[in-house]
Coordinates of C-alpha atoms in Angstrom, one line a residue:
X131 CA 6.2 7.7 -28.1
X132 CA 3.2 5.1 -27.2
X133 CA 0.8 4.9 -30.1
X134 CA -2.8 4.5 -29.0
X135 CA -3.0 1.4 -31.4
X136 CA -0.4 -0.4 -29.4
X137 CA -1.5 -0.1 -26.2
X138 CA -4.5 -1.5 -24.2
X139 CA -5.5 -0.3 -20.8
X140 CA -7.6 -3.2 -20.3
X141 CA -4.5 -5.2 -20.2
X142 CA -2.6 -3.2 -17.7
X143 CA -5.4 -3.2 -15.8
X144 CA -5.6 -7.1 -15.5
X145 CA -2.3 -7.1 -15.5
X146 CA -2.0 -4.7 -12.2
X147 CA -4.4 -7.5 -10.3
X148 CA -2.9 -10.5 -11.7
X149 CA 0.2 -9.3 -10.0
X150 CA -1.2 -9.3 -6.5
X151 CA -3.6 -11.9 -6.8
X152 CA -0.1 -14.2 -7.7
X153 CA 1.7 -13.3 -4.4
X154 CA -1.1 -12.9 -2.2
X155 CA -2.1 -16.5 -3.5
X156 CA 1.5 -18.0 -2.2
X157 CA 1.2 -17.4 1.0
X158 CA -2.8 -18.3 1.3
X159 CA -4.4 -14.7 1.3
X160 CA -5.8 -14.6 -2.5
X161 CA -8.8 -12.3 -1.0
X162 CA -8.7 -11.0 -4.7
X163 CA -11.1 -14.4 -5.6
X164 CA -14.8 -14.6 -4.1
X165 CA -14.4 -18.0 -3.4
X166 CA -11.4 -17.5 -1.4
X167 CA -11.3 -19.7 2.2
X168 CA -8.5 -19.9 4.5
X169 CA -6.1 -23.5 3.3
X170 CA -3.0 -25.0 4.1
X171 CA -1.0 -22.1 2.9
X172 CA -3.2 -19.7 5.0
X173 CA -2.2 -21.5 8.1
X174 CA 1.7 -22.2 6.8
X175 CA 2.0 -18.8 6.8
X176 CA 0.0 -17.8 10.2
X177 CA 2.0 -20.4 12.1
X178 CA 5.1 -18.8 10.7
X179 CA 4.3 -15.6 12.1
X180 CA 2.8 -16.9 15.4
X181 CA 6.2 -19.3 15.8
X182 CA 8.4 -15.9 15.1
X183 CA 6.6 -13.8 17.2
X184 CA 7.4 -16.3 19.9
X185 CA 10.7 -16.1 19.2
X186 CA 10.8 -12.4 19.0
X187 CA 8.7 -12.2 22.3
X188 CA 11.5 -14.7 23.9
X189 CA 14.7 -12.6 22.5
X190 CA 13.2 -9.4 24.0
X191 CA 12.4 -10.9 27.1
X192 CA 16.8 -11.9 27.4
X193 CA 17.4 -8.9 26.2
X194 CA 15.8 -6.4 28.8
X195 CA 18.9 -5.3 30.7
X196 CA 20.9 -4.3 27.8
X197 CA 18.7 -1.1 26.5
X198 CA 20.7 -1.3 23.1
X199 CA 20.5 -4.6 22.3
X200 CA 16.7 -4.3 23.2
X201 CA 16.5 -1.3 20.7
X202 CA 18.5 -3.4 17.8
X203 CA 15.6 -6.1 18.2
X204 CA 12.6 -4.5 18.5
X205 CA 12.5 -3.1 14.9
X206 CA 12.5 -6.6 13.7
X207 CA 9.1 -7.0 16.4
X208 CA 7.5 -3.9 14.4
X209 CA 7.7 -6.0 11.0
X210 CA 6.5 -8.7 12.2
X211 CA 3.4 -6.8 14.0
X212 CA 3.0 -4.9 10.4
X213 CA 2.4 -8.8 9.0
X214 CA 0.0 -10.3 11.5
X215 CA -2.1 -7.5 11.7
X216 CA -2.5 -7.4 8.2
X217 CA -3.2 -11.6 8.7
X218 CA -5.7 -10.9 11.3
X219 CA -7.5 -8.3 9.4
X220 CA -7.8 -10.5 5.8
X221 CA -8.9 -13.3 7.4
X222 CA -11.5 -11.2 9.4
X223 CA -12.5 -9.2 6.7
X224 CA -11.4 -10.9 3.4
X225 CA -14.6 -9.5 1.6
X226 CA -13.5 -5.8 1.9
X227 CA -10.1 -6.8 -0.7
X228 CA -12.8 -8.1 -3.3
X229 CA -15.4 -5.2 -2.4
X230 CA -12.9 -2.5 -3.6
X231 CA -11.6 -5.1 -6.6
X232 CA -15.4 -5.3 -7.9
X233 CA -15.7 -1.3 -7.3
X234 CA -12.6 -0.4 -9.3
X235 CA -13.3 -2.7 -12.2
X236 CA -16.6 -1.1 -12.3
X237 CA -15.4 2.2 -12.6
X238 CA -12.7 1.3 -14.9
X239 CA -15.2 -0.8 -17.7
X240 CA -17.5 2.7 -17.5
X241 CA -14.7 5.3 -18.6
X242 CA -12.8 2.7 -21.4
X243 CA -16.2 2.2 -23.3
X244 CA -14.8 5.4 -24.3
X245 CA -11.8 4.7 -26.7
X246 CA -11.1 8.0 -26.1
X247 CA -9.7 7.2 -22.4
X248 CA -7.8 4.0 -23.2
X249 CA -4.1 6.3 -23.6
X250 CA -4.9 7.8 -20.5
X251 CA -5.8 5.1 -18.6
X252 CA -2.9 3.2 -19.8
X253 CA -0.6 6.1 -18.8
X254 CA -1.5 5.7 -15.1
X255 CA -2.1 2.1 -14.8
X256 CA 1.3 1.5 -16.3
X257 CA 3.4 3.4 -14.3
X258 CA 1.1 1.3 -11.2
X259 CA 2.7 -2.5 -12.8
X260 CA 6.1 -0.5 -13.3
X261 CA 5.6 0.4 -9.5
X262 CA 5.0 -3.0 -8.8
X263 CA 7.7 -4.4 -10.8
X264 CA 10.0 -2.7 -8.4
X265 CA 8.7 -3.5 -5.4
X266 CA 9.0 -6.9 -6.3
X267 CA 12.4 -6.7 -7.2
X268 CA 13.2 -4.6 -4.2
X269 CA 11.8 -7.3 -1.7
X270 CA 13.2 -9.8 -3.7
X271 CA 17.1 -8.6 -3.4
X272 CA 16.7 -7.5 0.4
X273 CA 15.5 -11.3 0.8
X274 CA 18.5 -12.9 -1.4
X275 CA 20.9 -10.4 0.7
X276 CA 19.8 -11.5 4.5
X277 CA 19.6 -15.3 3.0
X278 CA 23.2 -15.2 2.0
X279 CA 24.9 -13.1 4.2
X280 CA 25.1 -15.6 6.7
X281 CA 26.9 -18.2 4.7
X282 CA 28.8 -16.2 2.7
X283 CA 30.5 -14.9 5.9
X284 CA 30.6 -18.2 7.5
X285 CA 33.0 -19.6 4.3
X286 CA 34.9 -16.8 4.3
X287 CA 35.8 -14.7 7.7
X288 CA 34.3 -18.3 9.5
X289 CA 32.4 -16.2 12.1
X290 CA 28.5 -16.9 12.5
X291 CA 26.2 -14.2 12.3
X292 CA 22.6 -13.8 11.5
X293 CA 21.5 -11.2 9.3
X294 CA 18.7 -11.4 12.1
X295 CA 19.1 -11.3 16.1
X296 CA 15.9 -13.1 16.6
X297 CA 17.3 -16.8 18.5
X298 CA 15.1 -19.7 19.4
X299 CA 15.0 -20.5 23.0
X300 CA 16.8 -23.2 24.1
X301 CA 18.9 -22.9 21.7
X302 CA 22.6 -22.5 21.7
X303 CA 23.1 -20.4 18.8
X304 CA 27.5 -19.8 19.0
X305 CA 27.3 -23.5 18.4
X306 CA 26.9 -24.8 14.8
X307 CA 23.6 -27.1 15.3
X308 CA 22.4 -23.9 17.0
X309 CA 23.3 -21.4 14.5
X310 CA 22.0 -23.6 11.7
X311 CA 18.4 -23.8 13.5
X312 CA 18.2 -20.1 13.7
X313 CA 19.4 -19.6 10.2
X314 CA 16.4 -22.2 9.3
X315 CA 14.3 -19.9 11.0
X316 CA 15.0 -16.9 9.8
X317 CA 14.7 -18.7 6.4
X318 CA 11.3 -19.7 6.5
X319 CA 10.7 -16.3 8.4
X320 CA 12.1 -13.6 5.8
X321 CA 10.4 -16.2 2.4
X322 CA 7.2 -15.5 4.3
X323 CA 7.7 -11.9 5.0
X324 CA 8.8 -10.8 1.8
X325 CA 5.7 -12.3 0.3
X326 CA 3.8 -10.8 2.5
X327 CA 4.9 -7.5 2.2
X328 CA 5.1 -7.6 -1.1
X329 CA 1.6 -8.7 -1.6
X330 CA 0.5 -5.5 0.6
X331 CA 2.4 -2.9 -1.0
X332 CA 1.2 -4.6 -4.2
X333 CA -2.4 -4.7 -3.2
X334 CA -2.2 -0.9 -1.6
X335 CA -1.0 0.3 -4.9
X336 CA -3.6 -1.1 -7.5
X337 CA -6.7 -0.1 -4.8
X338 CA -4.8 3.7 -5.1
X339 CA -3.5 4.3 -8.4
X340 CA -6.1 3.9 -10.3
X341 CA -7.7 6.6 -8.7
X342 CA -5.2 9.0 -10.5
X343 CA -6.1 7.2 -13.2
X344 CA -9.9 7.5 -13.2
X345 CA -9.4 11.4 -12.5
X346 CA -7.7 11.9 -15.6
X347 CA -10.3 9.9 -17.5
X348 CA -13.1 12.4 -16.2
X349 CA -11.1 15.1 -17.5
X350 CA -11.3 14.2 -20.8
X351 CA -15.0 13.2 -20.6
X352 CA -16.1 16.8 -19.1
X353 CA -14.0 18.2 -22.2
X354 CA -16.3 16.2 -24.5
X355 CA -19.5 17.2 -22.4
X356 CA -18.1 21.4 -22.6
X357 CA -17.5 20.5 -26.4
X358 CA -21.4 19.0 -27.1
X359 CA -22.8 22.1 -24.9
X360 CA -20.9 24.6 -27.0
X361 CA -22.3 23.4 -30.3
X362 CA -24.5 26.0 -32.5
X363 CA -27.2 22.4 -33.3
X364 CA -26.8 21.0 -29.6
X365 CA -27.4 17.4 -29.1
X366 CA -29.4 16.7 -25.9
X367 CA -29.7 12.8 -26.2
X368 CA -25.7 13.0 -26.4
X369 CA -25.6 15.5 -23.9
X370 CA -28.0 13.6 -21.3
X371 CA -25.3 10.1 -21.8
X372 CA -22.1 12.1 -20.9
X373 CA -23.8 13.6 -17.9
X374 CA -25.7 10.6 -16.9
X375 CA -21.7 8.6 -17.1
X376 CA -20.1 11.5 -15.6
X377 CA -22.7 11.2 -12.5
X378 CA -22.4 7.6 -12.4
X379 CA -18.3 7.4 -11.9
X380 CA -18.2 10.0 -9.8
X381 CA -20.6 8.5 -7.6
X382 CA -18.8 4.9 -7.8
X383 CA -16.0 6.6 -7.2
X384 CA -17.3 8.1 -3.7
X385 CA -18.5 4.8 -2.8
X386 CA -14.7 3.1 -4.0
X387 CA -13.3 6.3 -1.6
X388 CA -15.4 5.7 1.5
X389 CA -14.9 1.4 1.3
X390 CA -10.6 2.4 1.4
X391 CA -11.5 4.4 4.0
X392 CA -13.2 2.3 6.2
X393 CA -10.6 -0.5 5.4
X394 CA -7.5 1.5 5.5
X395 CA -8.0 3.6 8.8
X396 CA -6.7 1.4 11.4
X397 CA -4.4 -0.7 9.5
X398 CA -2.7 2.8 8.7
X399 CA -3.0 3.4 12.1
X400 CA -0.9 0.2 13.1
X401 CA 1.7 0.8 10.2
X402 CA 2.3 4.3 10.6
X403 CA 2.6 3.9 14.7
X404 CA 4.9 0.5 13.7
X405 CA 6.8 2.2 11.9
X406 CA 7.8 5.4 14.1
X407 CA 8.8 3.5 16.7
X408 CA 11.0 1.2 14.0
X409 CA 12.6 4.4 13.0
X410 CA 13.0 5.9 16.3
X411 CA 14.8 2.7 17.7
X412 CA 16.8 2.6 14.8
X413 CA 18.7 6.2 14.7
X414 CA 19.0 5.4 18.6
X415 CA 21.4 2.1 18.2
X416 CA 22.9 3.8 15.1
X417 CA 24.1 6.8 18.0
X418 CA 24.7 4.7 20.3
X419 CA 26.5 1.3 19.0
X420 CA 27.8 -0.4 16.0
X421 CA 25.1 -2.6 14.2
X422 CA 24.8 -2.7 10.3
X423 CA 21.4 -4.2 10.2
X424 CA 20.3 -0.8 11.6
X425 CA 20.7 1.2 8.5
X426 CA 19.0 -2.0 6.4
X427 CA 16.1 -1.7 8.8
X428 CA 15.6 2.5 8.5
X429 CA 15.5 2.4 5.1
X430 CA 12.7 -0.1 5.1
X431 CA 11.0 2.2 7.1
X432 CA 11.8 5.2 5.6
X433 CA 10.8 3.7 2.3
X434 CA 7.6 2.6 3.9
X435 CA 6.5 5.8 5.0
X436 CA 7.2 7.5 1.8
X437 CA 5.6 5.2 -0.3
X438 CA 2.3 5.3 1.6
X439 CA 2.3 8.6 2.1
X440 CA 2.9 9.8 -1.0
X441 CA -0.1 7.3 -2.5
X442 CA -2.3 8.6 0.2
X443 CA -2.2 11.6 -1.5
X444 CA -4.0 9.8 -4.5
X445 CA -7.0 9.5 -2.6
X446 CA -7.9 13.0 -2.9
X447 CA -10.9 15.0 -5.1
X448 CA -8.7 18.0 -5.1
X449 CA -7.9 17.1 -9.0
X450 CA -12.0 15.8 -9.1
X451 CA -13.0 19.1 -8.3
X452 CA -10.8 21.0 -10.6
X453 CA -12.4 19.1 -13.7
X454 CA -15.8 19.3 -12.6
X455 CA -15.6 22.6 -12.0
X456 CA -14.5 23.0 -15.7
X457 CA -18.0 22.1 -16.8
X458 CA -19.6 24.7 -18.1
X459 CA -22.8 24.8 -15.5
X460 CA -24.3 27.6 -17.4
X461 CA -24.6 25.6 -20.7
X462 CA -26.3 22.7 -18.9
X463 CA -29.8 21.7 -18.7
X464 CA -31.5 23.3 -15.8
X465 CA -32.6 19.4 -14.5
X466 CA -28.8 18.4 -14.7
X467 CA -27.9 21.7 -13.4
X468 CA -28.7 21.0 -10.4
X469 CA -27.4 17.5 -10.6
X470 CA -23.7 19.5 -10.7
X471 CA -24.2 21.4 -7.7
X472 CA -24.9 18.0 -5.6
X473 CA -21.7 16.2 -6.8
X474 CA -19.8 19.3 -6.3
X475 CA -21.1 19.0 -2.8
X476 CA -20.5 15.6 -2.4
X477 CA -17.1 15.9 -3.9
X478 CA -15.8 18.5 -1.0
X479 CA -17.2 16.1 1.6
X480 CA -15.5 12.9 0.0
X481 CA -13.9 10.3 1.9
X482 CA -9.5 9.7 1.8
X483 CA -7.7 7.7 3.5
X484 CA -6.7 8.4 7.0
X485 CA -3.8 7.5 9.8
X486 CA -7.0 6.1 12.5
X487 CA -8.9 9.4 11.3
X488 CA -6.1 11.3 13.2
X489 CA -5.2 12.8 10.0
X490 CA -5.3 12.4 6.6
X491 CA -2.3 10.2 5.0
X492 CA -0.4 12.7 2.8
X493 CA 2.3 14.7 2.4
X494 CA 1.7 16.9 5.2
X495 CA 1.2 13.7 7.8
X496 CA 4.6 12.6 6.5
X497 CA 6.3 16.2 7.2
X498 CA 4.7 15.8 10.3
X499 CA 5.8 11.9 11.6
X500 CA 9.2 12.9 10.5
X501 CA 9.4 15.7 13.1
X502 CA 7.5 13.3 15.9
X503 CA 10.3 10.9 15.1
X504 CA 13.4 13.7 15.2
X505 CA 11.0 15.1 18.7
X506 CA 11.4 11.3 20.4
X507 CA 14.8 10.5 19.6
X508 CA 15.9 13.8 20.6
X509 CA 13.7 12.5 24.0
X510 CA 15.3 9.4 23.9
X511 CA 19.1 10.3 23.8
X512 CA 18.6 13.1 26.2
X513 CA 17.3 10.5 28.5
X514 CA 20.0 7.7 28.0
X515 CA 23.2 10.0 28.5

């Protein structure tokens, strides 16, 4: 059992940013800092990408009259997209990552000057670092694996194979100069992506959860506004704070809701569309020929999907509006009264964050791109036999 003495939200909190700010700040992107600009890291870690996109781009090009092989490289291509469009948009729009930073700490220093909320914002913002935790060492074992996979088959079954069937042109890679070059590639390739994605899963996470976080804070302050309204000696100056704090977060909050929004929408948009065809390609080559790296790739996928999806459904006012509507209107004074009905307005019409503003990203979108996956590969295969 955690004792309220022994635990500090204000840490976690930190903590949670500290986390991404680290990785982001390894390959270049620290967008978390003000003062951020683009340095030799930055453009380590673009050329990286550029250099395996023209790989990619070349091993699709050989590839073209083998359908199969096509299919078991293009899933690779959609990772790689994921990670330079994600380049392209924090180096275009860098002061959108410190925006929502700024927002949320804001919000977060409002609720724990109530000592009240520190538990319950702890609760939420340490299951967010425990989240974090294990993406890190999720990224951090798929990396090890396709890094010594290669060798450790090389030294004992002697065959070469790379973990992954991106080759640089003009490059002989069944020799051993060759195969060494690639697997130099792929090196600097998969340290690069697995700090990239890392950093983004990290950074999506501490924008989103927090927002459960926050809801669960308000809770507890509307109990403690419904308590001061039902006393027989009310205490108006008390009464006019907590309603004054409660219209202030909620506020904040929209404006934290409607800057993930605008952020979010299209690079959704690219991950969500990147990663249906991923998937689709995938199940296609597992049908259709033997290639272990398939089933490493799908669950990547599958993993990505779920994971946004499911803290998609974070950025909703569904729990918002239950507490508010808890208040006890009818006990308020008339001025504030009135004050209750706007938010309650503005709380149905909030912003969440959206798949290109095609739909909302929940559970219901994920349902949903599962069956347009299962709809194209049943396409697909019809169309290949």
């Amino acid at each position: 059992m955690v004792k309220e003495s022994e635990v500090s939200a204000a840490t976690e909190f930190a903590t949670m940013f500290h986390n991404t700010s680290r990785t982001v700040n390894l390959i270049g992107f620290n967008v978390l800092n003000a003062e951020w600009r683009p340095n030799w890291r930055t453009a380590l870690t673009f050329f990286v990408i550029a250099g395996s996109l023209f790989i990619l781009g070349c091993t699709l090009m050989s590839r073209t009259s083998n359908i199969i092989e096509f299919f078991q490289v293009l899933p690779f291509g959609m990772l790689q997209v994921q990670g330079m469009h994600k380049i392209i948009v924090r180096i275009a729009r860098p002061q959108d990552y410190y925006n929502l930073y700024v927002k949320s700490k804001e919000i977060f220093e409002l609720l724990n000057e109530n000592k009240n909320n520190n538990l319950v914002l702890y609760k939420s913002l340490k299951i967010a670092t425990n989240l974090q935790k294990l993406m890190y060492a999720m990224y951090l074992t798929t990396v090890i694996f396709l890094d010594v996979m290669p060798i450790c088959v090389w030294m004992i079954l002697g065959e070469r194979i790379l973990a992954v069937p991106l080759f640089m042109p003009l490059v002989d890679e069944t020799t051993v100069e060759g195969f060494v070059a690639n697997y130099v590639s792929h090196l600097m390739m998969l340290l690069i992506a697995a700090c990239g994605f890392v950093s983004i899963d990290c950074m999506f996470l501490a924008f989103v959860i927090p927002i459960a976080a926050y809801a669960n804070a308000i809770e507890g302050e509307v109990q403690q506004l419904n308590d001061l309204l039902e006393q027989p000696k009310r205490d108006d100056k008390m009464i006019e704070e907590k309603c004054n704090l409660l219209y202030k977060v909620h506020q904040t909050l929209l404006e934290y809701e409607s800057l993930l929004e605008d952020h979010n929408n299209i690079v959704m948009l690219f991950k969500v569309a990147s990663i249906i065809l991923g998937m689709v390609t995938n199940i296609i080559v597992i049908f259709k020929s033997s290639f272990p790296q398939a089933y490493f790739l799908i669950t990547i996928f599958f993993v990505q999907l779920t994971q946004y999806c499911l803290m998609g459904t974070v950025v909703t006012n569904e729990q918002m509006l239950k507490h508010l509507y808890n208040i006890n209107w009818h006990l308020l004074p008339p001025k504030h009264a009135k004050h209750l009905v706007l938010i309650l307005h503005q709380a149905q019409n909030a912003s969440s964050v959206t798949i290109g503003r095609f739909a909302e990203l929940n559970v219901e979108s994920y349902v949903s791109v599962l069956k347009t996956i299962y709809t194209y590969v049943m396409m697909l295969a019809t169309f290949m036999e």
